[in-house]
């Protein structure tokens, strides 16, 4: 999935917490069918062996490396937690033409995930952050059953430290952005998404749950294509 239409930007995909790059496979295939080359930013805060210890800033550096490796225009598409290191890491990335946030944490300067929820960060930031009590319901309630079962099996550990990092300069201040609000999200409440979406240049709506890229990859890829072409 590396050959795309040279007239279109490369899309760098950023997964969320507890996930690995393979979560994007179906949507990558759909985007390839529309002529897009895609690249994946692998976030070191998510992993299995050993338990991850990386910070949000480490994730931000991983995203920036993927972007800097592209010789040409880039659109970055970030999901869920991935919105935080995306905003942190891409200030001054001159080849990024657009940011797309799907059901994502879109934070402003000085905010962390903890502060966004009105909570103090824990004094001890070692260890991992637990999955939702029922990840299948929280993350994949509208995903086909076989796909959702495999997605839950593929989840990995997430460093607690990554959830405490504070954004120092959010890239959406300088780069045009679109926020896709998921209207039936069981993980990030739609009302909270609406608040964060106010930071974005434009807003789109998805009549589904937290993981559109698994629930309906072709339809989601078509929405991404429409967003990119609308600029």
Short mmCIF file of C-alpha atoms in Angstrom, two decimals:
data_model
loop_
_atom_site.label_atom_id
_atom_site.label_comp_id
_atom_site.label_asym_id
_atom_site.label_seq_id
_atom_site.Cartn_x
_atom_site.Cartn_y
_atom_site.Cartn_z
CA UNK A 1 0.00 0.00 0.00
CA UNK A 2 2.83 2.36 -0.78
CA UNK A 3 2.02 3.32 -4.39
CA UNK A 4 -0.47 6.15 -4.71
CA UNK A 5 -1.55 8.86 -7.08
CA UNK A 6 1.30 11.41 -7.22
CA UNK A 7 -1.25 14.21 -7.38
CA UNK A 8 -2.62 13.31 -3.97
CA UNK A 9 -1.07 13.80 -0.55
CA UNK A 10 0.37 10.91 1.40
CA UNK A 11 -1.80 10.06 4.40
CA UNK A 12 0.02 9.33 7.66
CA UNK A 13 -2.22 7.30 9.96
CA UNK A 14 -1.96 7.52 13.75
CA UNK A 15 -3.56 4.81 15.88
CA UNK A 16 -5.05 5.28 19.33
CA UNK A 17 -4.17 3.94 22.76
CA UNK A 18 -3.88 0.16 23.19
CA UNK A 19 -3.80 -0.28 19.41
CA UNK A 20 -1.17 -1.28 16.89
CA UNK A 21 -0.71 -0.19 13.26
CA UNK A 22 -2.62 -3.21 11.94
CA UNK A 23 -5.87 -1.66 13.18
CA UNK A 24 -5.71 0.54 10.06
CA UNK A 25 -5.28 -2.33 7.55
CA UNK A 26 -8.81 -2.37 6.14
CA UNK A 27 -8.96 1.40 5.73
CA UNK A 28 -5.45 1.46 4.23
CA UNK A 29 -6.68 -0.94 1.56
CA UNK A 30 -9.74 1.22 0.93
CA UNK A 31 -7.62 4.37 0.67
CA UNK A 32 -5.23 2.61 -1.71
CA UNK A 33 -8.22 1.86 -3.91
CA UNK A 34 -8.87 5.60 -4.03
CA UNK A 35 -5.29 6.31 -5.07
CA UNK A 36 -3.74 7.26 -1.74
CA UNK A 37 -0.35 6.19 -0.44
CA UNK A 38 -0.45 5.67 3.31
CA UNK A 39 2.15 5.43 6.03
CA UNK A 40 1.75 4.36 9.65
CA UNK A 41 3.11 6.05 12.74
CA UNK A 42 3.81 3.32 15.28
CA UNK A 43 3.38 4.77 18.76
CA UNK A 44 5.88 3.39 21.29
CA UNK A 45 3.49 4.02 24.18
CA UNK A 46 1.49 0.96 23.06
CA UNK A 47 3.08 -2.48 23.23
CA UNK A 48 3.38 -5.84 24.91
CA UNK A 49 6.94 -6.95 25.68
CA UNK A 50 8.25 -5.32 27.73
CA UNK A 51 5.38 -3.25 29.08
CA UNK A 52 5.50 0.16 27.39
CA UNK A 53 7.02 3.11 29.23
CA UNK A 54 7.05 5.71 26.43
CA UNK A 55 5.59 9.16 26.92
CA UNK A 56 3.25 11.22 24.77
CA UNK A 57 6.31 13.16 23.64
CA UNK A 58 7.94 9.94 22.41
CA UNK A 59 4.79 9.28 20.40
CA UNK A 60 4.91 12.82 19.01
CA UNK A 61 8.46 12.24 17.82
CA UNK A 62 7.43 8.99 16.11
CA UNK A 63 4.68 10.81 14.22
CA UNK A 64 7.02 13.61 13.20
CA UNK A 65 9.56 11.09 11.86
CA UNK A 66 6.94 9.54 9.59
CA UNK A 67 5.89 12.96 8.33
CA UNK A 68 9.46 14.12 7.77
CA UNK A 69 10.21 10.96 5.76
CA UNK A 70 7.67 11.98 3.11
CA UNK A 71 8.95 14.07 0.20
CA UNK A 72 5.77 15.93 -0.58
CA UNK A 73 2.44 16.99 0.93
CA UNK A 74 1.02 15.02 3.84
CA UNK A 75 -2.37 14.71 5.51
CA UNK A 76 -2.27 13.25 9.02
CA UNK A 77 -5.28 11.24 10.21
CA UNK A 78 -5.33 10.58 13.96
CA UNK A 79 -7.71 8.49 16.05
CA UNK A 80 -8.64 8.83 19.73
CA UNK A 81 -5.55 9.26 21.98
CA UNK A 82 -3.48 9.66 18.81
CA UNK A 83 -4.83 13.18 18.45
CA UNK A 84 -2.73 14.35 21.40
CA UNK A 85 0.76 13.47 20.10
CA UNK A 86 -0.33 14.52 16.61
CA UNK A 87 -1.12 18.01 17.83
CA UNK A 88 2.08 18.06 19.90
CA UNK A 89 4.47 16.80 17.25
CA UNK A 90 3.58 18.62 14.04
CA UNK A 91 4.03 22.31 14.79
CA UNK A 92 6.34 23.62 12.07
CA UNK A 93 5.85 20.59 9.81
CA UNK A 94 5.75 22.54 6.56
CA UNK A 95 4.65 19.62 4.38
CA UNK A 96 1.52 18.85 6.42
CA UNK A 97 -1.40 20.40 4.57
CA UNK A 98 -4.22 19.12 6.75
CA UNK A 99 -4.96 17.34 10.03
CA UNK A 100 -7.96 15.02 10.41
CA UNK A 101 -9.06 13.97 13.89
CA UNK A 102 -11.44 11.01 14.27
CA UNK A 103 -13.15 10.64 17.66
CA UNK A 104 -9.93 12.13 18.96
CA UNK A 105 -8.57 14.11 21.86
CA UNK A 106 -7.95 17.53 20.37
CA UNK A 107 -6.22 19.46 23.10
CA UNK A 108 -5.03 23.05 23.41
CA UNK A 109 -1.73 24.33 24.73
CA UNK A 110 -1.30 23.46 28.41
CA UNK A 111 -3.83 20.63 28.38
CA UNK A 112 -3.37 16.91 29.03
CA UNK A 113 -5.86 14.10 28.86
CA UNK A 114 -6.14 14.25 32.64
CA UNK A 115 -6.77 17.99 32.76
CA UNK A 116 -9.28 17.72 29.90
CA UNK A 117 -11.31 15.47 32.20
CA UNK A 118 -10.80 17.76 35.20
CA UNK A 119 -8.51 15.28 36.96
CA UNK A 120 -5.07 15.57 38.54
CA UNK A 121 -2.36 13.38 37.04
CA UNK A 122 -1.23 10.58 39.36
CA UNK A 123 1.96 11.09 41.35
CA UNK A 124 3.25 7.72 40.17
CA UNK A 125 3.18 7.56 36.37
CA UNK A 126 4.87 4.18 36.04
CA UNK A 127 3.00 1.15 34.80
CA UNK A 128 0.13 0.94 32.36
CA UNK A 129 -3.34 2.41 31.97
CA UNK A 130 -6.08 -0.24 32.05
CA UNK A 131 -8.37 -0.94 29.15
CA UNK A 132 -12.06 -0.03 29.42
CA UNK A 133 -13.98 -2.63 31.40
CA UNK A 134 -15.67 -3.93 28.24
CA UNK A 135 -13.43 -2.93 25.32
CA UNK A 136 -15.61 -4.65 22.75
CA UNK A 137 -18.57 -2.50 23.73
CA UNK A 138 -16.62 0.70 24.33
CA UNK A 139 -14.52 0.61 21.17
CA UNK A 140 -16.26 -1.64 18.64
CA UNK A 141 -19.98 -1.92 19.39
CA UNK A 142 -20.98 -1.32 15.74
CA UNK A 143 -18.09 -3.26 14.17
CA UNK A 144 -18.87 -6.65 12.53
CA UNK A 145 -18.62 -9.32 15.21
CA UNK A 146 -15.70 -11.24 13.71
CA UNK A 147 -13.74 -8.05 13.13
CA UNK A 148 -14.48 -6.78 16.62
CA UNK A 149 -13.43 -10.07 18.20
CA UNK A 150 -10.08 -9.94 16.41
CA UNK A 151 -9.64 -6.26 17.25
CA UNK A 152 -10.10 -6.95 20.97
CA UNK A 153 -7.61 -9.83 20.77
CA UNK A 154 -5.08 -7.50 19.13
CA UNK A 155 -5.17 -4.84 21.85
CA UNK A 156 -1.95 -4.27 23.79
CA UNK A 157 -0.86 -2.43 26.91
CA UNK A 158 -0.66 1.37 27.07
CA UNK A 159 1.78 3.32 29.22
CA UNK A 160 0.19 5.40 31.95
CA UNK A 161 2.83 8.08 31.38
CA UNK A 162 1.52 8.73 27.86
CA UNK A 163 -1.84 9.89 29.23
CA UNK A 164 -0.26 12.54 31.46
CA UNK A 165 1.71 14.52 28.87
CA UNK A 166 0.82 18.18 28.45
CA UNK A 167 0.58 19.73 24.99
CA UNK A 168 3.05 22.61 24.69
CA UNK A 169 2.11 23.94 21.23
CA UNK A 170 -0.84 22.48 19.35
CA UNK A 171 -0.26 22.17 15.62
CA UNK A 172 -3.91 22.86 14.79
CA UNK A 173 -3.24 26.53 15.58
CA UNK A 174 -1.25 26.69 12.33
CA UNK A 175 -2.44 23.76 10.17
CA UNK A 176 -6.01 23.48 8.81
CA UNK A 177 -7.91 20.69 10.52
CA UNK A 178 -11.11 18.70 10.37
CA UNK A 179 -12.71 16.94 13.34
CA UNK A 180 -14.96 13.94 12.66
CA UNK A 181 -17.50 13.68 15.48
CA UNK A 182 -18.72 10.12 16.04
CA UNK A 183 -22.35 10.44 17.06
CA UNK A 184 -22.72 7.01 18.71
CA UNK A 185 -19.35 6.79 20.44
CA UNK A 186 -19.27 4.64 23.58
CA UNK A 187 -15.69 5.61 24.48
CA UNK A 188 -15.35 9.39 24.13
CA UNK A 189 -18.75 11.03 24.77
CA UNK A 190 -20.12 12.91 21.79
CA UNK A 191 -20.63 16.02 23.94
CA UNK A 192 -16.92 16.07 24.77
CA UNK A 193 -16.04 15.57 21.12
CA UNK A 194 -18.19 18.58 20.25
CA UNK A 195 -16.26 20.73 22.72
CA UNK A 196 -12.90 19.66 21.30
CA UNK A 197 -14.12 19.91 17.70
CA UNK A 198 -14.52 23.65 18.23
CA UNK A 199 -10.73 23.89 17.90
CA UNK A 200 -10.83 22.50 14.36
CA UNK A 201 -11.24 24.48 11.17
CA UNK A 202 -14.17 22.35 10.03
CA UNK A 203 -16.31 19.54 11.44
CA UNK A 204 -17.81 16.42 9.88
CA UNK A 205 -20.16 13.92 11.49
CA UNK A 206 -20.09 10.10 11.50
CA UNK A 207 -23.30 8.27 12.38
CA UNK A 208 -21.51 5.49 14.24
CA UNK A 209 -19.19 4.46 17.03
CA UNK A 210 -15.60 4.99 18.07
CA UNK A 211 -13.86 2.96 15.35
CA UNK A 212 -15.23 3.99 11.95
CA UNK A 213 -12.14 2.58 10.21
CA UNK A 214 -13.18 -0.93 11.29
CA UNK A 215 -16.96 -0.53 11.18
CA UNK A 216 -17.16 0.59 7.54
CA UNK A 217 -13.68 0.99 5.98
CA UNK A 218 -14.81 1.82 2.45
CA UNK A 219 -17.38 4.37 3.57
CA UNK A 220 -14.91 5.90 6.01
CA UNK A 221 -12.19 6.10 3.33
CA UNK A 222 -14.68 7.87 1.07
CA UNK A 223 -15.30 10.44 3.82
CA UNK A 224 -11.56 11.00 4.23
CA UNK A 225 -11.25 11.44 0.46
CA UNK A 226 -14.09 13.96 0.48
CA UNK A 227 -12.47 15.93 3.32
CA UNK A 228 -9.13 16.07 1.50
CA UNK A 229 -10.68 17.03 -1.83
CA UNK A 230 -12.82 19.74 -0.24
CA UNK A 231 -9.76 21.85 0.53
#
